[in-house]
Amino acid sequence: MANTSPDVPRRSLLLHALKGAISATVLVIFYPVVWFLRPRTVTTSGALEVVAPFRLNQLATTPSNPFDFAGKPCLVVLTPEGAQRLAAGQTPGPDEVRAFNAVCTHVDCTVKYRPGTGDIFCNCHEGVYDLNGHNISGPPPRPLETYRVTLRGERGQEEIVVSRQT
């Protein structure tokens, strides 16, 4: 009597299931790593114009910087030259108040301005940007998105109006 083994299809089925489980495990392990290492897509904010929740004379000491700009954090920076002008009672020049999308271009971390070193810093992976938004150190793959800044109102109490670059 011939011995027909029903184990062959079962063995084949178990082998395919084991291969599938190993593939799923590898995918579960490496997907977050790949997602973490890939650069973010470029973001643009939806708002055309937003008035910052603080005035120019409050910029250096404001706790609400960055603030919400159409659902994304917006960082307003007063350059060291602008800070000197403001301390001397003068109005900073148009290029001495700058605004950026405050989301790091490497991962979705929020960047902060460091007045002591005069740069913009991401705590997550020690990415550093200059005051033009260009990435100068660390893993960020591209510059921060810049926004246009307009000062309006009475001298010393100017509103900071941030709008998208067109």
GROMACS .gro file of N, CA and C in nm:
model
  498
    1MET      N    1   0.083  -0.116   0.000
    1MET     CA    2   0.000   0.000   0.000
    1MET      C    3   0.089   0.124   0.000
    2ALA      N    4   0.055   0.216  -0.086
    2ALA     CA    5   0.136   0.337  -0.099
    2ALA      C    6   0.106   0.430   0.016
    3ASN      N    7   0.212   0.490   0.067
    3ASN     CA    8   0.198   0.582   0.180
    3ASN      C    9   0.186   0.724   0.125
    4THR      N   10   0.063   0.774   0.118
    4THR     CA   11   0.043   0.912   0.075
    4THR      C   12   0.046   0.998   0.198
    5SER      N   13   0.135   1.084   0.199
    5SER     CA   14   0.156   1.166   0.318
    5SER      C   15   0.075   1.295   0.308
    6PRO      N   16  -0.022   1.314   0.397
    6PRO     CA   17  -0.098   1.439   0.398
    6PRO      C   18  -0.017   1.552   0.461
    7ASP      N   19   0.101   1.520   0.513
    7ASP     CA   20   0.183   1.622   0.579
    7ASP      C   21   0.245   1.720   0.479
    8VAL      N   22   0.261   1.683   0.354
    8VAL     CA   23   0.326   1.770   0.256
    8VAL      C   24   0.249   1.901   0.238
    9PRO      N   25   0.118   1.899   0.213
    9PRO     CA   26   0.048   2.027   0.201
    9PRO      C   27   0.049   2.105   0.334
   10ARG      N   28   0.037   2.036   0.446
   10ARG     CA   29   0.039   2.104   0.576
   10ARG      C   30   0.175   2.167   0.600
   11ARG      N   31   0.280   2.093   0.566
   11ARG     CA   32   0.415   2.144   0.583
   11ARG      C   33   0.436   2.267   0.495
   12SER      N   34   0.388   2.262   0.372
   12SER     CA   35   0.399   2.376   0.281
   12SER      C   36   0.321   2.496   0.335
   13LEU      N   37   0.204   2.472   0.388
   13LEU     CA   38   0.122   2.578   0.446
   13LEU      C   39   0.193   2.641   0.567
   14LEU      N   40   0.250   2.558   0.653
   14LEU     CA   41   0.322   2.610   0.770
   14LEU      C   42   0.446   2.689   0.728
   15LEU      N   43   0.515   2.644   0.623
   15LEU     CA   44   0.632   2.715   0.574
   15LEU      C   45   0.593   2.854   0.520
   16HIS      N   46   0.483   2.862   0.446
   16HIS     CA   47   0.436   2.991   0.396
   16HIS      C   48   0.392   3.082   0.510
   17ALA      N   49   0.327   3.026   0.609
   17ALA     CA   50   0.284   3.106   0.725
   17ALA      C   51   0.406   3.159   0.802
   18LEU      N   52   0.509   3.078   0.816
   18LEU     CA   53   0.630   3.120   0.885
   18LEU      C   54   0.701   3.231   0.807
   19LYS      N   55   0.708   3.217   0.673
   19LYS     CA   56   0.768   3.322   0.591
   19LYS      C   57   0.689   3.452   0.603
   20GLY      N   58   0.557   3.443   0.604
   20GLY     CA   59   0.473   3.562   0.619
   20GLY      C   60   0.492   3.628   0.755
   21ALA      N   61   0.504   3.548   0.861
   21ALA     CA   62   0.525   3.603   0.995
   21ALA      C   63   0.661   3.671   1.005
   22ILE      N   64   0.762   3.613   0.945
   22ILE     CA   65   0.896   3.674   0.947
   22ILE      C   66   0.894   3.805   0.868
   23SER      N   67   0.830   3.805   0.752
   23SER     CA   68   0.821   3.927   0.671
   23SER      C   69   0.747   4.038   0.747
   24ALA      N   70   0.638   4.002   0.813
   24ALA     CA   71   0.562   4.101   0.889
   24ALA      C   72   0.645   4.156   1.005
   25THR      N   73   0.722   4.070   1.070
   25THR     CA   74   0.808   4.114   1.181
   25THR      C   75   0.915   4.212   1.131
   26VAL      N   76   0.977   4.180   1.019
   26VAL     CA   77   1.080   4.268   0.962
   26VAL      C   78   1.017   4.402   0.925
   27LEU      N   79   0.899   4.399   0.865
   27LEU     CA   80   0.830   4.523   0.828
   27LEU      C   81   0.795   4.606   0.952
   28VAL      N   82   0.746   4.543   1.056
   28VAL     CA   83   0.711   4.615   1.179
   28VAL      C   84   0.834   4.676   1.244
   29ILE      N   85   0.947   4.612   1.233
   29ILE     CA   86   1.070   4.665   1.293
   29ILE      C   87   1.127   4.779   1.210
   30PHE      N   88   1.133   4.764   1.078
   30PHE     CA   89   1.203   4.863   0.995
   30PHE      C   90   1.115   4.978   0.947
   31TYR      N   91   0.985   4.963   0.945
   31TYR     CA   92   0.899   5.073   0.900
   31TYR      C   93   0.917   5.199   0.985
   32PRO      N   94   0.914   5.192   1.120
   32PRO     CA   95   0.937   5.315   1.198
   32PRO      C   96   1.076   5.374   1.176
   33VAL      N   97   1.176   5.290   1.155
   33VAL     CA   98   1.311   5.341   1.132
   33VAL      C   99   1.316   5.418   1.000
   34VAL      N  100   1.260   5.361   0.895
   34VAL     CA  101   1.258   5.429   0.765
   34VAL      C  102   1.175   5.556   0.773
   35TRP      N  103   1.060   5.551   0.840
   35TRP     CA  104   0.974   5.669   0.857
   35TRP      C  105   1.049   5.779   0.932
   36PHE      N  106   1.126   5.743   1.030
   36PHE     CA  107   1.203   5.839   1.109
   36PHE      C  108   1.315   5.903   1.026
   37LEU      N  109   1.381   5.827   0.943
   37LEU     CA  110   1.496   5.876   0.869
   37LEU      C  111   1.460   5.953   0.742
   38ARG      N  112   1.342   5.933   0.689
   38ARG     CA  113   1.307   6.004   0.566
   38ARG      C  114   1.278   6.150   0.595
   39PRO      N  115   1.315   6.239   0.506
   39PRO     CA  116   1.286   6.381   0.525
   39PRO      C  117   1.136   6.407   0.514
   40ARG      N  118   1.088   6.504   0.590
   40ARG     CA  119   0.948   6.543   0.582
   40ARG      C  120   0.920   6.609   0.448
   41THR      N  121   0.797   6.603   0.405
   41THR     CA  122   0.759   6.677   0.286
   41THR      C  123   0.753   6.825   0.321
   42VAL      N  124   0.774   6.908   0.222
   42VAL     CA  125   0.772   7.051   0.245
   42VAL      C  126   0.631   7.093   0.281
   43THR      N  127   0.619   7.176   0.385
   43THR     CA  128   0.487   7.221   0.428
   43THR      C  129   0.471   7.368   0.396
   44THR      N  130   0.350   7.404   0.363
   44THR     CA  131   0.316   7.545   0.349
   44THR      C  132   0.192   7.569   0.431
   45SER      N  133   0.188   7.678   0.497
   45SER     CA  134   0.074   7.710   0.582
   45SER      C  135  -0.040   7.763   0.497
   46GLY      N  136  -0.160   7.747   0.547
   46GLY     CA  137  -0.278   7.788   0.472
   46GLY      C  138  -0.317   7.932   0.493
   47ALA      N  139  -0.273   7.997   0.599
   47ALA     CA  140  -0.315   8.134   0.626
   47ALA      C  141  -0.239   8.232   0.539
   48LEU      N  142  -0.306   8.337   0.498
   48LEU     CA  143  -0.239   8.440   0.420
   48LEU      C  144  -0.173   8.542   0.511
   49GLU      N  145  -0.237   8.574   0.623
   49GLU     CA  146  -0.182   8.677   0.711
   49GLU      C  147  -0.232   8.655   0.854
   50VAL      N  148  -0.140   8.661   0.950
   50VAL     CA  149  -0.175   8.644   1.091
   50VAL      C  150  -0.099   8.749   1.171
   51VAL      N  151  -0.169   8.811   1.266
   51VAL     CA  152  -0.103   8.906   1.356
   51VAL      C  153  -0.052   8.826   1.475
   52ALA      N  154   0.076   8.842   1.506
   52ALA     CA  155   0.136   8.770   1.619
   52ALA      C  156   0.066   8.810   1.749
   53PRO      N  157   0.057   8.721   1.846
   53PRO     CA  158  -0.011   8.751   1.972
   53PRO      C  159   0.072   8.836   2.067
   54PHE      N  160   0.173   8.902   2.016
   54PHE     CA  161   0.257   8.989   2.097
   54PHE      C  162   0.305   9.104   2.009
   55ARG      N  163   0.348   9.210   2.073
   55ARG     CA  164   0.397   9.328   2.001
   55ARG      C  165   0.549   9.319   1.986
   56LEU      N  166   0.604   9.407   1.905
   56LEU     CA  167   0.748   9.407   1.880
   56LEU      C  168   0.829   9.425   2.008
   57ASN      N  169   0.783   9.515   2.095
   57ASN     CA  170   0.858   9.539   2.219
   57ASN      C  171   0.848   9.422   2.317
   58GLN      N  172   0.760   9.327   2.295
   58GLN     CA  173   0.744   9.210   2.380
   58GLN      C  174   0.814   9.087   2.322
   59LEU      N  175   0.867   9.100   2.203
   59LEU     CA  176   0.920   8.984   2.131
   59LEU      C  177   1.030   8.911   2.206
   60ALA      N  178   1.121   8.983   2.267
   60ALA     CA  179   1.234   8.919   2.334
   60ALA      C  180   1.193   8.838   2.456
   61THR      N  181   1.082   8.873   2.519
   61THR     CA  182   1.044   8.807   2.645
   61THR      C  183   0.913   8.731   2.636
   62THR      N  184   0.860   8.710   2.518
   62THR     CA  185   0.728   8.648   2.507
   62THR      C  186   0.733   8.497   2.526
   63PRO      N  187   0.641   8.444   2.608
   63PRO     CA  188   0.635   8.299   2.626
   63PRO      C  189   0.556   8.230   2.514
   64SER      N  190   0.481   8.304   2.433
   64SER     CA  191   0.397   8.240   2.332
   64SER      C  192   0.464   8.235   2.195
   65ASN      N  193   0.595   8.238   2.192
   65ASN     CA  194   0.669   8.228   2.068
   65ASN      C  195   0.734   8.090   2.064
   66PRO      N  196   0.702   7.999   1.978
   66PRO     CA  197   0.622   8.013   1.859
   66PRO      C  198   0.472   8.015   1.886
   67PHE      N  199   0.397   8.071   1.791
   67PHE     CA  200   0.252   8.078   1.801
   67PHE      C  201   0.190   8.008   1.681
   68ASP      N  202   0.058   7.992   1.685
   68ASP     CA  203  -0.013   7.918   1.582
   68ASP      C  204  -0.031   8.002   1.455
   69PHE      N  205   0.014   7.951   1.345
   69PHE     CA  206  -0.001   8.015   1.214
   69PHE      C  207  -0.069   7.915   1.123
   70ALA      N  208  -0.202   7.920   1.119
   70ALA     CA  209  -0.283   7.830   1.037
   70ALA      C  210  -0.256   7.683   1.069
   71GLY      N  211  -0.251   7.651   1.197
   71GLY     CA  212  -0.233   7.513   1.239
   71GLY      C  213  -0.090   7.466   1.250
   72LYS      N  214   0.005   7.552   1.218
   72LYS     CA  215   0.147   7.517   1.229
   72LYS      C  216   0.215   7.620   1.319
   73PRO      N  217   0.317   7.578   1.393
   73PRO     CA  218   0.387   7.677   1.477
   73PRO      C  219   0.470   7.773   1.392
   74CYS      N  220   0.465   7.900   1.430
   74CYS     CA  221   0.541   8.004   1.362
   74CYS      C  222   0.635   8.068   1.463
   75LEU      N  223   0.761   8.076   1.429
   75LEU     CA  224   0.863   8.134   1.516
   75LEU      C  225   0.901   8.271   1.461
   76VAL      N  226   0.889   8.374   1.546
   76VAL     CA  227   0.930   8.510   1.509
   76VAL      C  228   1.059   8.539   1.584
   77VAL      N  229   1.159   8.586   1.509
   77VAL     CA  230   1.294   8.607   1.564
   77VAL      C  231   1.335   8.752   1.542
   78LEU      N  232   1.391   8.810   1.645
   78LEU     CA  233   1.451   8.943   1.636
   78LEU      C  234   1.602   8.921   1.631
   79THR      N  235   1.665   8.963   1.522
   79THR     CA  236   1.809   8.941   1.506
   79THR      C  237   1.886   9.019   1.614
   80PRO      N  238   2.009   8.982   1.642
   80PRO     CA  239   2.086   9.057   1.740
   80PRO      C  240   2.097   9.206   1.706
   81GLU      N  241   2.110   9.240   1.578
   81GLU     CA  242   2.115   9.380   1.539
   81GLU      C  243   1.983   9.449   1.569
   82GLY      N  244   1.873   9.381   1.541
   82GLY     CA  245   1.740   9.435   1.571
   82GLY      C  246   1.719   9.453   1.719
   83ALA      N  247   1.770   9.359   1.799
   83ALA     CA  248   1.758   9.371   1.944
   83ALA      C  249   1.836   9.492   1.995
   84GLN      N  250   1.952   9.518   1.936
   84GLN     CA  251   2.030   9.635   1.975
   84GLN      C  252   1.956   9.764   1.939
   85ARG      N  253   1.897   9.768   1.820
   85ARG     CA  254   1.820   9.886   1.781
   85ARG      C  255   1.701   9.907   1.874
   86LEU      N  256   1.632   9.799   1.906
   86LEU     CA  257   1.515   9.809   1.993
   86LEU      C  258   1.556   9.856   2.132
   87ALA      N  259   1.668   9.806   2.183
   87ALA     CA  260   1.718   9.849   2.315
   87ALA      C  261   1.758   9.996   2.314
   88ALA      N  262   1.801  10.048   2.199
   88ALA     CA  263   1.840  10.188   2.186
   88ALA      C  264   1.720  10.279   2.159
   89GLY      N  265   1.599  10.222   2.153
   89GLY     CA  266   1.479  10.301   2.130
   89GLY      C  267   1.447  10.323   1.984
   90GLN      N  268   1.516  10.253   1.895
   90GLN     CA  269   1.491  10.266   1.752
   90GLN      C  270   1.405  10.149   1.705
   91THR      N  271   1.343  10.168   1.591
   91THR     CA  272   1.264  10.060   1.531
   91THR      C  273   1.358   9.971   1.449
   92PRO      N  274   1.351   9.840   1.468
   92PRO     CA  275   1.435   9.750   1.388
   92PRO      C  276   1.402   9.763   1.240
   93GLY      N  277   1.502   9.737   1.157
   93GLY     CA  278   1.484   9.742   1.013
   93GLY      C  279   1.393   9.630   0.965
   94PRO      N  280   1.349   9.639   0.841
   94PRO     CA  281   1.254   9.540   0.789
   94PRO      C  282   1.311   9.399   0.783
   95ASP      N  283   1.444   9.385   0.773
   95ASP     CA  284   1.503   9.252   0.765
   95ASP      C  285   1.552   9.202   0.902
   96GLU      N  286   1.526   9.276   1.008
   96GLU     CA  287   1.575   9.238   1.141
   96GLU      C  288   1.471   9.165   1.226
   97VAL      N  289   1.350   9.154   1.174
   97VAL     CA  290   1.247   9.072   1.237
   97VAL      C  291   1.211   8.967   1.134
   98ARG      N  292   1.229   8.840   1.169
   98ARG     CA  293   1.209   8.731   1.073
   98ARG      C  294   1.112   8.629   1.130
   99ALA      N  295   1.043   8.560   1.041
   99ALA     CA  296   0.947   8.457   1.082
   99ALA      C  297   0.969   8.330   1.000
  100PHE      N  298   0.954   8.218   1.068
  100PHE     CA  299   0.977   8.088   1.005
  100PHE      C  300   0.870   7.988   1.048
  101ASN      N  301   0.848   7.888   0.966
  101ASN     CA  302   0.771   7.773   1.008
  101ASN      C  303   0.857   7.704   1.114
  102ALA      N  304   0.805   7.685   1.233
  102ALA     CA  305   0.885   7.636   1.344
  102ALA      C  306   0.890   7.484   1.353
  103VAL      N  307   0.856   7.416   1.246
  103VAL     CA  308   0.865   7.271   1.244
  103VAL      C  309   0.994   7.232   1.174
  104CYS      N  310   1.076   7.155   1.244
  104CYS     CA  311   1.205   7.111   1.190
  104CYS      C  312   1.182   7.033   1.061
  105THR      N  313   1.268   7.053   0.963
  105THR     CA  314   1.253   6.985   0.835
  105THR      C  315   1.301   6.840   0.839
  106HIS      N  316   1.355   6.797   0.951
  106HIS     CA  317   1.399   6.659   0.964
  106HIS      C  318   1.286   6.572   1.016
  107VAL      N  319   1.235   6.608   1.132
  107VAL     CA  320   1.123   6.537   1.195
  107VAL      C  321   1.030   6.645   1.247
  108ASP      N  322   0.911   6.610   1.286
  108ASP     CA  323   0.811   6.708   1.328
  108ASP      C  324   0.836   6.765   1.467
  109CYS      N  325   0.954   6.810   1.496
  109CYS     CA  326   0.985   6.874   1.623
  109CYS      C  327   0.974   7.025   1.606
  110THR      N  328   0.942   7.094   1.714
  110THR     CA  329   0.933   7.239   1.710
  110THR      C  330   1.068   7.300   1.747
  111VAL      N  331   1.114   7.391   1.664
  111VAL     CA  332   1.244   7.456   1.685
  111VAL      C  333   1.227   7.579   1.776
  112LYS      N  334   1.336   7.620   1.837
  112LYS     CA  335   1.337   7.736   1.926
  112LYS      C  336   1.454   7.827   1.888
  113TYR      N  337   1.436   7.956   1.916
  113TYR     CA  338   1.543   8.053   1.893
  113TYR      C  339   1.631   8.058   2.016
  114ARG      N  340   1.763   8.056   1.995
  114ARG     CA  341   1.859   8.069   2.105
  114ARG      C  342   1.929   8.205   2.090
  115PRO      N  343   1.885   8.305   2.168
  115PRO     CA  344   1.946   8.437   2.153
  115PRO      C  345   2.094   8.440   2.192
  116GLY      N  346   2.135   8.354   2.283
  116GLY     CA  347   2.275   8.352   2.326
  116GLY      C  348   2.370   8.316   2.214
  117THR      N  349   2.330   8.222   2.130
  117THR     CA  350   2.416   8.179   2.020
  117THR      C  351   2.371   8.237   1.886
  118GLY      N  352   2.254   8.300   1.883
  118GLY     CA  353   2.205   8.363   1.761
  118GLY      C  354   2.168   8.264   1.653
  119ASP      N  355   2.109   8.151   1.693
  119ASP     CA  356   2.066   8.053   1.595
  119ASP      C  357   1.932   7.992   1.635
  120ILE      N  358   1.879   7.911   1.548
  120ILE     CA  359   1.753   7.840   1.572
  120ILE      C  360   1.790   7.694   1.590
  121PHE      N  361   1.738   7.632   1.696
  121PHE     CA  362   1.785   7.500   1.739
  121PHE      C  363   1.669   7.403   1.751
  122CYS      N  364   1.691   7.279   1.706
  122CYS     CA  365   1.594   7.171   1.723
  122CYS      C  366   1.649   7.076   1.829
  123ASN      N  367   1.576   7.062   1.939
  123ASN     CA  368   1.620   6.977   2.049
  123ASN      C  369   1.619   6.828   2.015
  124CYS      N  370   1.536   6.786   1.923
  124CYS     CA  371   1.520   6.642   1.897
  124CYS      C  372   1.650   6.576   1.851
  125HIS      N  373   1.718   6.637   1.755
  125HIS     CA  374   1.839   6.576   1.701
  125HIS      C  375   1.950   6.677   1.681
  126GLU      N  376   1.943   6.785   1.757
  126GLU     CA  377   2.045   6.889   1.759
  126GLU      C  378   2.070   6.950   1.621
  127GLY      N  379   1.961   6.974   1.549
  127GLY     CA  380   1.969   7.045   1.421
  127GLY      C  381   1.981   7.194   1.447
  128VAL      N  382   2.063   7.263   1.370
  128VAL     CA  383   2.085   7.406   1.388
  128VAL      C  384   2.059   7.477   1.255
  129TYR      N  385   1.985   7.588   1.264
  129TYR     CA  386   1.957   7.674   1.149
  129TYR      C  387   2.011   7.813   1.180
  130ASP      N  388   2.053   7.884   1.075
  130ASP     CA  389   2.095   8.023   1.096
  130ASP      C  390   1.971   8.113   1.095
  131LEU      N  391   1.991   8.244   1.109
  131LEU     CA  392   1.877   8.336   1.117
  131LEU      C  393   1.816   8.368   0.981
  132ASN      N  394   1.862   8.300   0.878
  132ASN     CA  395   1.796   8.305   0.748
  132ASN      C  396   1.715   8.179   0.724
  133GLY      N  397   1.718   8.087   0.822
  133GLY     CA  398   1.644   7.961   0.812
  133GLY      C  399   1.721   7.850   0.745
  134HIS      N  400   1.845   7.874   0.705
  134HIS     CA  401   1.924   7.771   0.638
  134HIS      C  402   1.980   7.671   0.740
  135ASN      N  403   1.972   7.544   0.706
  135ASN     CA  404   2.026   7.440   0.792
  135ASN      C  405   2.179   7.443   0.785
  136ILE      N  406   2.242   7.456   0.902
  136ILE     CA  407   2.388   7.467   0.904
  136ILE      C  408   2.455   7.352   0.978
  137SER      N  409   2.376   7.275   1.054
  137SER     CA  410   2.436   7.165   1.130
  137SER      C  411   2.328   7.065   1.165
  138GLY      N  412   2.367   6.940   1.178
  138GLY     CA  413   2.274   6.837   1.219
  138GLY      C  414   2.204   6.772   1.102
  139PRO      N  415   2.099   6.695   1.131
  139PRO     CA  416   2.035   6.616   1.025
  139PRO      C  417   1.930   6.687   0.938
  140PRO      N  418   1.886   6.810   0.967
  140PRO     CA  419   1.782   6.867   0.881
  140PRO      C  420   1.825   6.872   0.734
  141PRO      N  421   1.741   6.821   0.642
  141PRO     CA  422   1.781   6.813   0.502
  141PRO      C  423   1.762   6.942   0.422
  142ARG      N  424   1.681   7.035   0.471
  142ARG     CA  425   1.657   7.158   0.396
  142ARG      C  426   1.623   7.272   0.491
  143PRO      N  427   1.622   7.396   0.439
  143PRO     CA  428   1.594   7.512   0.524
  143PRO      C  429   1.451   7.516   0.575
  144LEU      N  430   1.430   7.599   0.677
  144LEU     CA  431   1.296   7.625   0.727
  144LEU      C  432   1.219   7.711   0.627
  145GLU      N  433   1.090   7.692   0.622
  145GLU     CA  434   1.006   7.777   0.538
  145GLU      C  435   1.003   7.917   0.600
  146THR      N  436   1.028   8.019   0.521
  146THR     CA  437   1.029   8.156   0.572
  146THR      C  438   0.898   8.225   0.540
  147TYR      N  439   0.860   8.317   0.627
  147TYR     CA  440   0.741   8.397   0.609
  147TYR      C  441   0.780   8.544   0.601
  148ARG      N  442   0.696   8.624   0.542
  148ARG     CA  443   0.718   8.768   0.533
  148ARG      C  444   0.670   8.833   0.662
  149VAL      N  445   0.746   8.930   0.712
  149VAL     CA  446   0.710   9.003   0.835
  149VAL      C  447   0.688   9.149   0.800
  150THR      N  448   0.578   9.204   0.848
  150THR     CA  449   0.547   9.345   0.832
  150THR      C  450   0.517   9.402   0.970
  151LEU      N  451   0.575   9.518   0.999
  151LEU     CA  452   0.547   9.587   1.126
  151LEU      C  453   0.449   9.698   1.096
  152ARG      N  454   0.344   9.709   1.178
  152ARG     CA  455   0.248   9.818   1.158
  152ARG      C  456   0.199   9.868   1.292
  153GLY      N  457   0.169   9.994   1.295
  153GLY     CA  458   0.117  10.054   1.417
  153GLY      C  459   0.210  10.160   1.471
  154GLU      N  460   0.177  10.204   1.592
  154GLU     CA  461   0.250  10.311   1.659
  154GLU      C  462   0.391  10.266   1.697
  155ARG      N  463   0.487  10.357   1.680
  155ARG     CA  464   0.626  10.325   1.709
  155ARG      C  465   0.640  10.281   1.855
  156GLY      N  466   0.710  10.172   1.875
  156GLY     CA  467   0.728  10.116   2.008
  156GLY      C  468   0.621  10.015   2.044
  157GLN      N  469   0.508  10.018   1.975
  157GLN     CA  470   0.397   9.926   2.000
  157GLN      C  471   0.355   9.854   1.871
  158GLU      N  472   0.447   9.837   1.779
  158GLU     CA  473   0.415   9.780   1.649
  158GLU      C  474   0.361   9.638   1.660
  159GLU      N  475   0.260   9.610   1.578
  159GLU     CA  476   0.211   9.474   1.563
  159GLU      C  477   0.304   9.402   1.467
  160ILE      N  478   0.320   9.274   1.488
  160ILE     CA  479   0.400   9.192   1.397
  160ILE      C  480   0.301   9.112   1.312
  161VAL      N  481   0.299   9.142   1.184
  161VAL     CA  482   0.209   9.075   1.091
  161VAL      C  483   0.292   8.977   1.010
  162VAL      N  484   0.253   8.849   1.017
  162VAL     CA  485   0.325   8.743   0.947
  162VAL      C  486   0.236   8.695   0.832
  163SER      N  487   0.296   8.685   0.715
  163SER     CA  488   0.220   8.636   0.599
  163SER      C  489   0.306   8.540   0.518
  164ARG      N  490   0.239   8.462   0.438
  164ARG     CA  491   0.311   8.365   0.353
  164ARG      C  492   0.385   8.437   0.243
  165GLN      N  493   0.501   8.383   0.208
  165GLN     CA  494   0.576   8.433   0.092
  165GLN      C  495   0.500   8.391  -0.033
  166THR      N  496   0.497   8.475  -0.131
  166THR     CA  497   0.430   8.437  -0.256
  166THR      C  498   0.527   8.436  -0.371
   0.00000   0.00000   0.00000
